[in-house]
Tab-separated table of N, CA and C in Angstrom:
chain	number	residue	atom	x	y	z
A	184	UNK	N	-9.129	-7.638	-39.713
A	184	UNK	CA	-9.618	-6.603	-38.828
A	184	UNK	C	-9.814	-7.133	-37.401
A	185	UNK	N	-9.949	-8.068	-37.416
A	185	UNK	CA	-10.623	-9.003	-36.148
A	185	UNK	C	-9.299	-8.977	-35.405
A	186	UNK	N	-7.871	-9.362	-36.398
A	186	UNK	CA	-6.806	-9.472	-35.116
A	186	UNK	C	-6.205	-7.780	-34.802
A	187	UNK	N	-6.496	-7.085	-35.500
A	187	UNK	CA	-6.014	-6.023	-35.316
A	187	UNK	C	-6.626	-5.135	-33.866
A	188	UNK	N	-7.965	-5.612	-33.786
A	188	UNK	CA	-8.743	-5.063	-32.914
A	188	UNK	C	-8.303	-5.954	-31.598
A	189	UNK	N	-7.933	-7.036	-31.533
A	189	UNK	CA	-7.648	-7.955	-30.387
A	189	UNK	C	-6.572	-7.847	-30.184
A	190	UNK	N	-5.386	-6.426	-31.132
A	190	UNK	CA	-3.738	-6.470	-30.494
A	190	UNK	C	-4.316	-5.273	-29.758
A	191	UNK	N	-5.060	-4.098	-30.319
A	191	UNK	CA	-5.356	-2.941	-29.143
A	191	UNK	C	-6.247	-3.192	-28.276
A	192	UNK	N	-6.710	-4.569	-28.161
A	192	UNK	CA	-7.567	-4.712	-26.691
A	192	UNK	C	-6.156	-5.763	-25.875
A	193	UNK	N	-5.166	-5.833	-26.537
A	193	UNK	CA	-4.220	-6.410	-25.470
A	193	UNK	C	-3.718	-5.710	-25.385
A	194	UNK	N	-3.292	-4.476	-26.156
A	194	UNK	CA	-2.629	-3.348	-25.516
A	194	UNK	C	-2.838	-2.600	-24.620
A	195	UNK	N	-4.221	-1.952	-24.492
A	195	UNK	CA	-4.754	-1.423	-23.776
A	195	UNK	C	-4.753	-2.540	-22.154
A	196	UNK	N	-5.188	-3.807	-22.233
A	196	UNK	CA	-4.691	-4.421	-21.248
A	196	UNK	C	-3.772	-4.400	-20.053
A	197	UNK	N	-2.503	-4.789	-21.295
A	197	UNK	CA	-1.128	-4.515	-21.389
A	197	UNK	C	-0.702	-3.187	-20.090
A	198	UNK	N	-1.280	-2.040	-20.834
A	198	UNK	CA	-0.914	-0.572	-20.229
A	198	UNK	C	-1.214	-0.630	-19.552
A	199	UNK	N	-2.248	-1.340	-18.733
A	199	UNK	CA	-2.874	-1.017	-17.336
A	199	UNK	C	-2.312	-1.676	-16.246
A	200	UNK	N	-1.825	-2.436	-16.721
A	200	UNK	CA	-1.365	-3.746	-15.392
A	200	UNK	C	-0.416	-2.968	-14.792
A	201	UNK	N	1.045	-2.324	-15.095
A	201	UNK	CA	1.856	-1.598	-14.115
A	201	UNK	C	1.067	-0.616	-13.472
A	202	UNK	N	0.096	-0.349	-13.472
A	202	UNK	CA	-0.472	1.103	-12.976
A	202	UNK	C	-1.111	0.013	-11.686
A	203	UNK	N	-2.017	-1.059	-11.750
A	203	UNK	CA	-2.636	-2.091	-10.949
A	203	UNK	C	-1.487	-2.466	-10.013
A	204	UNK	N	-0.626	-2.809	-10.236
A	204	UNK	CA	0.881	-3.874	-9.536
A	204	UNK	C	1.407	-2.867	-8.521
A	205	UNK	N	1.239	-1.496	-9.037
A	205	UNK	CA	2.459	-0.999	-7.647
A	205	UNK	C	1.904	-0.411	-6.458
A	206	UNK	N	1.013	-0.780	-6.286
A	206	UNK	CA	0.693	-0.762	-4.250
A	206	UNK	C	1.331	-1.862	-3.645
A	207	UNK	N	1.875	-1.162	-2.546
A	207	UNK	CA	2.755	-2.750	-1.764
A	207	UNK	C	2.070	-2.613	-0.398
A	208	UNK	N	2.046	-3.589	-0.091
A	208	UNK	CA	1.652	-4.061	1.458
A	208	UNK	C	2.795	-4.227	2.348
A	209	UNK	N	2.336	-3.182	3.378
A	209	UNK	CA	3.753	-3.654	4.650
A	209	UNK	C	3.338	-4.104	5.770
A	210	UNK	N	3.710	-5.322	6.422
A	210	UNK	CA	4.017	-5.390	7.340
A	210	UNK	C	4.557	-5.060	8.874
A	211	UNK	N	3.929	-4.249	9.300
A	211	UNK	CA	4.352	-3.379	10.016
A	211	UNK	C	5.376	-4.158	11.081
A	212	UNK	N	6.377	-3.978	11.267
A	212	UNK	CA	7.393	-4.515	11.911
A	212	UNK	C	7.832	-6.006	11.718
A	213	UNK	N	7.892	-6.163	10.317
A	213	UNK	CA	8.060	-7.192	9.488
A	213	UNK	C	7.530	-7.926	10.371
A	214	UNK	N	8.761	-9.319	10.277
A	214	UNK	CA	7.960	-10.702	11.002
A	214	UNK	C	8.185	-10.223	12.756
A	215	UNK	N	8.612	-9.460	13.111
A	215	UNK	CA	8.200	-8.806	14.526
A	215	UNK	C	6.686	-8.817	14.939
A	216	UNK	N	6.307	-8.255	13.582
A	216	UNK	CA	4.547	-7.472	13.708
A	216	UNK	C	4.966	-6.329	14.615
A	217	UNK	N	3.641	-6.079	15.669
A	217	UNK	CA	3.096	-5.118	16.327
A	217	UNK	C	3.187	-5.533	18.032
A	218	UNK	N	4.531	-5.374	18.466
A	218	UNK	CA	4.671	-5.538	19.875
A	218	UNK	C	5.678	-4.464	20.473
A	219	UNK	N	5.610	-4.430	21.423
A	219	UNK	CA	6.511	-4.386	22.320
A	219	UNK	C	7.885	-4.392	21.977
A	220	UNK	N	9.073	-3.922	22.705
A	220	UNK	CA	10.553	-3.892	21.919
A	220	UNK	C	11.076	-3.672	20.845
A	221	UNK	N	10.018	-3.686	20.061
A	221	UNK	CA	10.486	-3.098	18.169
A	221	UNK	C	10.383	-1.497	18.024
A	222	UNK	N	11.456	-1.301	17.398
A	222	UNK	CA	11.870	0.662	17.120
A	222	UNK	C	10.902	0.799	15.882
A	223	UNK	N	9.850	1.293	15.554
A	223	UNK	CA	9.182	1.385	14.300
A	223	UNK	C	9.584	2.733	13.666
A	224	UNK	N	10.669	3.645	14.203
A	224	UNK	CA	10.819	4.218	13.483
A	224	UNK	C	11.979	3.808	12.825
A	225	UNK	N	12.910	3.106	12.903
A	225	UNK	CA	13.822	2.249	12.770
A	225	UNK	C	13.007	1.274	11.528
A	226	UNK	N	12.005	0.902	12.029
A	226	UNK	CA	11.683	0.068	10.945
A	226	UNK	C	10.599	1.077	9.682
A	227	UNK	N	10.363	1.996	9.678
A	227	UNK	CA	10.046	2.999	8.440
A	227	UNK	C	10.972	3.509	8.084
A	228	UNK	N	12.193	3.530	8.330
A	228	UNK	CA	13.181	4.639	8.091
A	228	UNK	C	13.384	4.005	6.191
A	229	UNK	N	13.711	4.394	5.402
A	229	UNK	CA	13.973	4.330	4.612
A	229	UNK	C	12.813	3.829	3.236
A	230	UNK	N	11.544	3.256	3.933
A	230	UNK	CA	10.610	3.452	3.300
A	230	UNK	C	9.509	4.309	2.869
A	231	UNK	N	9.554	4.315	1.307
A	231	UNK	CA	8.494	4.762	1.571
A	231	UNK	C	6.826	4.592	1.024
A	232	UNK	N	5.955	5.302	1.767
A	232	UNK	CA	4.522	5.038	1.607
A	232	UNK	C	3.985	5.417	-0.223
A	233	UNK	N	3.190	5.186	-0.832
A	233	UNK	CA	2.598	6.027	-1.269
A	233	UNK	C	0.778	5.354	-1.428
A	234	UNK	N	0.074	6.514	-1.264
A	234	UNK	CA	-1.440	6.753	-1.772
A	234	UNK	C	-1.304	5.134	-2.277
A	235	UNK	N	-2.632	4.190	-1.592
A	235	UNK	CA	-3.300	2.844	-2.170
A	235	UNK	C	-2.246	1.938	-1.306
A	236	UNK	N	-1.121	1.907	-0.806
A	236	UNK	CA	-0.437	0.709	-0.188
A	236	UNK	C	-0.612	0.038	1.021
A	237	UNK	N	-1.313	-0.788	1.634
A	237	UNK	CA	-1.734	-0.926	2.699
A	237	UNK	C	-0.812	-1.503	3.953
A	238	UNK	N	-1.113	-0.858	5.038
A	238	UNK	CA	-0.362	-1.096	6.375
A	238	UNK	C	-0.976	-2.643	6.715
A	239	UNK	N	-0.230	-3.605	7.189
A	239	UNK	CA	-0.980	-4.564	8.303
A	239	UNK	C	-0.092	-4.533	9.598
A	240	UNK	N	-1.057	-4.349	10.370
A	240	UNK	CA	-0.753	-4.890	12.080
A	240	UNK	C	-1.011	-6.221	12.545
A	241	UNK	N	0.068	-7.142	12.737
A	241	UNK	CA	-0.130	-8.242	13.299
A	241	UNK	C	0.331	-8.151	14.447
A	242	UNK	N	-0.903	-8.463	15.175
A	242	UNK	CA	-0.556	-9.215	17.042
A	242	UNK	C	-1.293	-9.961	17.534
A	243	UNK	N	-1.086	-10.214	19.525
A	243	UNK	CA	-1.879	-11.001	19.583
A	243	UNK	C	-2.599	-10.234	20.309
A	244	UNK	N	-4.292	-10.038	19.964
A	244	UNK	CA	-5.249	-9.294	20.474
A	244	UNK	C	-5.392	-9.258	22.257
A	245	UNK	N	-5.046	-10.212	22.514
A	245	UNK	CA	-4.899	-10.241	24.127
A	245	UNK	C	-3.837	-9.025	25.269
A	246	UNK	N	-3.225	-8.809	23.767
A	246	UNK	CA	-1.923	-7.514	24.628
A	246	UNK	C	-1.965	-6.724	23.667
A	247	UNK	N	-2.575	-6.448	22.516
A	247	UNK	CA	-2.597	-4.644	21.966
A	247	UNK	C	-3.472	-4.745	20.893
A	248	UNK	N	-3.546	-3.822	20.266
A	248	UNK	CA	-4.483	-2.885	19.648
A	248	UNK	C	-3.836	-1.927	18.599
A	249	UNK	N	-4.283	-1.847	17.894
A	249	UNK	CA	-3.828	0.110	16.921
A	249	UNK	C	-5.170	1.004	17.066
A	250	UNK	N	-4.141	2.160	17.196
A	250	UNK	CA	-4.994	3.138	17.153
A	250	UNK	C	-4.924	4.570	16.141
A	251	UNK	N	-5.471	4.938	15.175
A	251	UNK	CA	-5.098	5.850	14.109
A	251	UNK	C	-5.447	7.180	14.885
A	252	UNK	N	-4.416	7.707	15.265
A	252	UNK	CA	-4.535	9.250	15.521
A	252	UNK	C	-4.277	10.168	14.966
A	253	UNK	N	-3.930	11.505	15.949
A	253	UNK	CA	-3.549	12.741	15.584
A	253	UNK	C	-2.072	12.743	16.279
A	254	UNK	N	-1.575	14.019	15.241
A	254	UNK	CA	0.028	14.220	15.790
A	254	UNK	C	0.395	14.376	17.464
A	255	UNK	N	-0.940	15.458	17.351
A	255	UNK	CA	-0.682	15.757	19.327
A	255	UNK	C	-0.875	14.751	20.162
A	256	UNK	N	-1.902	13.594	19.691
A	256	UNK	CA	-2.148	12.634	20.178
A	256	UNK	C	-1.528	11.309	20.478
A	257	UNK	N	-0.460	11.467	19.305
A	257	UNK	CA	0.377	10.304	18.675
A	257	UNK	C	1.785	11.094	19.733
A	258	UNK	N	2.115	11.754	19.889
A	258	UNK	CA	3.408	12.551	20.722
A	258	UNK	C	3.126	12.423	21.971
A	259	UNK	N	1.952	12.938	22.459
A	259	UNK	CA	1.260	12.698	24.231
A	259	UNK	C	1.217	11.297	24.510
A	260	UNK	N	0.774	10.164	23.124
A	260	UNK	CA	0.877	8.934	23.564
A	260	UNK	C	-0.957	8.646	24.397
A	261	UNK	N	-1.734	9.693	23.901
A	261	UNK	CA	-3.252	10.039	24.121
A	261	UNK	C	-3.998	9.156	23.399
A	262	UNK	N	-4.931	7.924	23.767
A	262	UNK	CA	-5.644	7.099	23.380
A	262	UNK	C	-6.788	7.552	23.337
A	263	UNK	N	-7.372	7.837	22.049
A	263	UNK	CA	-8.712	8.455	21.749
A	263	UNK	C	-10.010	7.362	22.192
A	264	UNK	N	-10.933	8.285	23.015
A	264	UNK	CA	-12.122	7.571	23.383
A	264	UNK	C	-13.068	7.394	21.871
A	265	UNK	N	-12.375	7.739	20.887
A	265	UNK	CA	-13.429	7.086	19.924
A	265	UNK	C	-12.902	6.008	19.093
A	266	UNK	N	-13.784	5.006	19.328
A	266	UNK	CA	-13.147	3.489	18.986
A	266	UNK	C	-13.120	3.261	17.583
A	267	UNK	N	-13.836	4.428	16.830
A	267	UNK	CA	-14.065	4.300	15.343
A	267	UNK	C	-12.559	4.036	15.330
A	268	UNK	N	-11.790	5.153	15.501
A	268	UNK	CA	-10.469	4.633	15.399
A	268	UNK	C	-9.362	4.098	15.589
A	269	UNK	N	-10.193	2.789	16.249
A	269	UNK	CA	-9.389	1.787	17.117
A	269	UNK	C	-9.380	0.468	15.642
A	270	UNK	N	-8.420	-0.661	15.607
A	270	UNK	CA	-8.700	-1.456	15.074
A	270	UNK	C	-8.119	-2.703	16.694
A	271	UNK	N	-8.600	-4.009	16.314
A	271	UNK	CA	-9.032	-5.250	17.488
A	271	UNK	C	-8.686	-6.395	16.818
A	272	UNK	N	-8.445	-6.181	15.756
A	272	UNK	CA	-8.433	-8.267	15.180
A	272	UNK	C	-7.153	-8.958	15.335
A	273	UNK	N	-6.004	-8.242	15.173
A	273	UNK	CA	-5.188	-8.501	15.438
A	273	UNK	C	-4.509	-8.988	14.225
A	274	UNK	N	-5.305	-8.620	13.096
A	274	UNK	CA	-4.437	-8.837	11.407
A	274	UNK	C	-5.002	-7.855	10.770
A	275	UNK	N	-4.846	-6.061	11.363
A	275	UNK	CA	-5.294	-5.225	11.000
A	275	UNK	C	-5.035	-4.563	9.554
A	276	UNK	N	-5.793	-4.273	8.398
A	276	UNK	CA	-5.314	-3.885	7.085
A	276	UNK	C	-5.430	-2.548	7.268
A	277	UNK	N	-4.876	-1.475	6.812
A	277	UNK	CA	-5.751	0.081	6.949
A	277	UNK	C	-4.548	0.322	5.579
A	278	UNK	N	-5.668	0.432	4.372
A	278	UNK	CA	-4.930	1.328	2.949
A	278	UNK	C	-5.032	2.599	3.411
A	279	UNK	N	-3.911	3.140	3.189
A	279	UNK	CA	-3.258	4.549	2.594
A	279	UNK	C	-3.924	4.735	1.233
A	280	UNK	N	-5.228	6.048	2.377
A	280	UNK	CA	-5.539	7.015	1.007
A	280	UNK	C	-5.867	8.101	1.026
A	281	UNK	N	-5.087	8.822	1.511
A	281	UNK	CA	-4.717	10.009	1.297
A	281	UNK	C	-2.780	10.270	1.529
A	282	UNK	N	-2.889	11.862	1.052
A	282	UNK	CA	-1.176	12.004	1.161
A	282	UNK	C	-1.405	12.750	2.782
A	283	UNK	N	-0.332	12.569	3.277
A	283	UNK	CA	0.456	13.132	4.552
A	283	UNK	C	1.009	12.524	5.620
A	284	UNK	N	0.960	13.028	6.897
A	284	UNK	CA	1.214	12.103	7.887
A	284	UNK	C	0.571	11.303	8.290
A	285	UNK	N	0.694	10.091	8.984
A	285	UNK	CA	-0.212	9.282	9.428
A	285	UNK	C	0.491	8.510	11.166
A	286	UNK	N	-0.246	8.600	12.337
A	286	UNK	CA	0.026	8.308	13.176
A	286	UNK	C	-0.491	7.316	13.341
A	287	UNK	N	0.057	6.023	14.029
A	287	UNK	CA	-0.528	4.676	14.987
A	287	UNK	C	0.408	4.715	15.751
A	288	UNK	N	-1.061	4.558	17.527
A	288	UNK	CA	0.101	4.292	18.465
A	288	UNK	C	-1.212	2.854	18.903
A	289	UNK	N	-0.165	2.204	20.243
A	289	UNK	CA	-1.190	0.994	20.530
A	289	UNK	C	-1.506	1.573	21.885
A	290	UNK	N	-2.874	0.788	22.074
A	290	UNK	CA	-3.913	1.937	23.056
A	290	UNK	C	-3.697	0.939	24.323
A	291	UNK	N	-2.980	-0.127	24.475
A	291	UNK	CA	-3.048	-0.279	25.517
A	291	UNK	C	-2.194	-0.066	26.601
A	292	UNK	N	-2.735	-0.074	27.954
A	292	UNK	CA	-1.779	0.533	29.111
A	292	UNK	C	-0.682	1.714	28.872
A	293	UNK	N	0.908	1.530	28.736
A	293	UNK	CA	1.876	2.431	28.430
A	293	UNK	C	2.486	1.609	27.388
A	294	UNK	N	1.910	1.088	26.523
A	294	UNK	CA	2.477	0.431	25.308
A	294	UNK	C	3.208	1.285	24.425
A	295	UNK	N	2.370	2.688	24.417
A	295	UNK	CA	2.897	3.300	23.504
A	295	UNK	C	4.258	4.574	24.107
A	296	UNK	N	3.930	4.820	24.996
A	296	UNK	CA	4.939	4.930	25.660
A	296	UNK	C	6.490	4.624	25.590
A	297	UNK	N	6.037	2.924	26.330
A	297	UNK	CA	6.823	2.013	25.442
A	297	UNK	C	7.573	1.685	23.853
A	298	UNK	N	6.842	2.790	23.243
A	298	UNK	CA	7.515	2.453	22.151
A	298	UNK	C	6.557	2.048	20.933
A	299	UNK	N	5.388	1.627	21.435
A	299	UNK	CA	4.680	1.067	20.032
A	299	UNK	C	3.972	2.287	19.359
A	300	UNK	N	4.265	3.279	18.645
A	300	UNK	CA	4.201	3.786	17.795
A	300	UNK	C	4.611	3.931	17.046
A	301	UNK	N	3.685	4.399	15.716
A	301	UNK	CA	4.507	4.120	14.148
A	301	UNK	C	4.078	5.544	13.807
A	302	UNK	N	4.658	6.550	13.062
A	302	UNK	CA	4.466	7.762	12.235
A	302	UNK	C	5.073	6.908	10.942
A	303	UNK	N	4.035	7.376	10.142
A	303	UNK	CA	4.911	7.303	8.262
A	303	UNK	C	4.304	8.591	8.101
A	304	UNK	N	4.696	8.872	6.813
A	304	UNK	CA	4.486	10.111	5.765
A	304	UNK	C	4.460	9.381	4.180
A	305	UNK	N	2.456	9.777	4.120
A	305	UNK	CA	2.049	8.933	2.447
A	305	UNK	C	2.214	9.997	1.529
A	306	UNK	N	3.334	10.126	0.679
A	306	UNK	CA	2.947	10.367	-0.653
A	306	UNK	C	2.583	9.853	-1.787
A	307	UNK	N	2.167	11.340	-2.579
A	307	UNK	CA	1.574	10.716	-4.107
A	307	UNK	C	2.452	9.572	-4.212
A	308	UNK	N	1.731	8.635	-5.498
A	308	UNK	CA	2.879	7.560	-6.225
A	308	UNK	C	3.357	8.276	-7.410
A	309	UNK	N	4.493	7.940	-8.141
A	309	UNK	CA	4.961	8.522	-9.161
A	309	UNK	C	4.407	8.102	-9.766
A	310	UNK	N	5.222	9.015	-11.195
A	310	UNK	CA	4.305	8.755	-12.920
A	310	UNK	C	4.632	6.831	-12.910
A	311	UNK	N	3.503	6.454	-13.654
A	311	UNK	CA	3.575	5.152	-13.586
A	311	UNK	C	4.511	5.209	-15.348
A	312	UNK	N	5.388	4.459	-15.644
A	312	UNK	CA	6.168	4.576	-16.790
A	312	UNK	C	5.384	4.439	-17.686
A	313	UNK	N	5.994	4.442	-19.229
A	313	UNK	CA	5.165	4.878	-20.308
A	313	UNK	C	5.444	3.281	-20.546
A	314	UNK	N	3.913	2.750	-21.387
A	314	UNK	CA	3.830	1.365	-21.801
A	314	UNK	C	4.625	0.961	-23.019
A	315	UNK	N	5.160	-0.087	-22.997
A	315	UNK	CA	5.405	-0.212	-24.394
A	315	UNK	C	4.567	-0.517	-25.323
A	316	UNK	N	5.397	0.048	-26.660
A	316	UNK	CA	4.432	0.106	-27.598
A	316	UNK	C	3.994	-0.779	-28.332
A	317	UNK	N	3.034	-1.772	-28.262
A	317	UNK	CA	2.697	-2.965	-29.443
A	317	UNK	C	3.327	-3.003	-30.466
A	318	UNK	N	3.672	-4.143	-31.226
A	318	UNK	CA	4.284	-4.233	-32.615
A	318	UNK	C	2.771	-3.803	-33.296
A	319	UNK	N	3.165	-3.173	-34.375
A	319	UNK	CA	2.274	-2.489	-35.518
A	319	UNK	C	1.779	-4.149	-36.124
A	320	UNK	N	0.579	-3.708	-36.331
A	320	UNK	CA	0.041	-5.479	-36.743
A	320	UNK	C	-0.076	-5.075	-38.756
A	321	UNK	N	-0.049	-3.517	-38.802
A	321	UNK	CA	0.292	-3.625	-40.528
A	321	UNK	C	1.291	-2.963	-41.513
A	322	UNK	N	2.642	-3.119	-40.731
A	322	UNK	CA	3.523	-3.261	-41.316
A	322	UNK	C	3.576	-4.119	-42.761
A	323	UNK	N	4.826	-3.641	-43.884
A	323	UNK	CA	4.790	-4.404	-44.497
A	323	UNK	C	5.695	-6.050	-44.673
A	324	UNK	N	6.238	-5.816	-43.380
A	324	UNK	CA	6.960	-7.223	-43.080
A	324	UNK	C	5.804	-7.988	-42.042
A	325	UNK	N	5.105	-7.392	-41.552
A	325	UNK	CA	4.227	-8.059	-40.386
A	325	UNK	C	3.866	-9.119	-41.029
A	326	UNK	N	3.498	-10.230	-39.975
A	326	UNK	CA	2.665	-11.450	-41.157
A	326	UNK	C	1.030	-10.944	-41.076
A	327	UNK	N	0.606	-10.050	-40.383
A	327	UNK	CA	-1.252	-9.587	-40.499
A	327	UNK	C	-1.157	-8.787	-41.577
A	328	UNK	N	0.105	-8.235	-42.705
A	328	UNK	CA	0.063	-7.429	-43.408
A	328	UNK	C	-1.174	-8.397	-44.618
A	329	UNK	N	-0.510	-9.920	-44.822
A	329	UNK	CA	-1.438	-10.944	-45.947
A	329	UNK	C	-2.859	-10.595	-45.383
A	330	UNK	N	-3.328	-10.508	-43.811
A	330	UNK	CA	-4.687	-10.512	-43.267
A	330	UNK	C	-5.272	-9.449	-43.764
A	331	UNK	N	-4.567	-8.266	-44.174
A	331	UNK	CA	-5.272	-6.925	-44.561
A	331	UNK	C	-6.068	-7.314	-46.218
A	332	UNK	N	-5.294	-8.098	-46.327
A	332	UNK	CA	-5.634	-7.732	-48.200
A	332	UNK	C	-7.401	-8.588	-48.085
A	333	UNK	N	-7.856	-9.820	-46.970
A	333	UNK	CA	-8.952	-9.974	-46.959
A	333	UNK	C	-10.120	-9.585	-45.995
A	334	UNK	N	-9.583	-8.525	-45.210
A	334	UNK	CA	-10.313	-7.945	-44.655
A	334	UNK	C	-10.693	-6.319	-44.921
């Protein structure tokens, strides 16, 4: 009984880990990072987001910034006076959690102007696949089938 109970606590294990594994982390303008001269829509094109995967912004804090906006804001290239939604470190993380659009432009001078803005679009993640199924621990070929007869 004892191993039978320790194959459905590895199963149950088991099932959970693909559901844990598929958030990915991007790099926002790969090993570019977050400057100047990089097309970021060029560099989202073909990816995509979903719900839990987190963005990083790497730069060097001395020449930019991210800033999480709004669409009108993110198009005008409009740097919001509220700093809540500024990030500064310059190895910025921000998880995706919610679904839709999501704007970053960089707040400094005509950076964004320039070009440093990123639009993605987060959707749901798909069905996470079905787990496989443990070998049956009491089969009559199993070797836990002998374990049954003393437990």
């Amino acid at each position: 009984m004892a191993v039978h109970c320790s194959l459905v606590i590895f199963a149950l294990v088991a099932a959970m880990i693909p559901a844990i594994s598929y958030a990915m982390e991007f790099t926002v303008g790969d090993d570019d990072g977050w400057k100047l001269g990089v097309n970021y829509t060029e560099w989202a094109k073909g990816k995509q987001f979903f719900v839990g995967d987190t963005l990083v912004f790497k730069y060097n804090v001395e020449f930019h910034n991210v800033y999480s906006v709004n669409g009108t804001d993110f198009q005008n290239c409009n740097v919001p006076l509220n700093t809540s939604l500024a990030f500064f470190t310059g190895n910025d993380s921000i998880k995706l959690a919610t679904l839709g659009n999501k704007w970053y432009i960089c707040g400094v001078g005509r950076h964004c102007d320039g070009g440093m803005k990123l639009k993605i679009t987060v959707i749901e993640s798909g069905p996470t696949p079905a787990p496989t199924p443990a070998p049956s621990a009491g089969g009559p070929d199993s070797p836990f089938s002998l374990w049954s007869w003393f437990f």
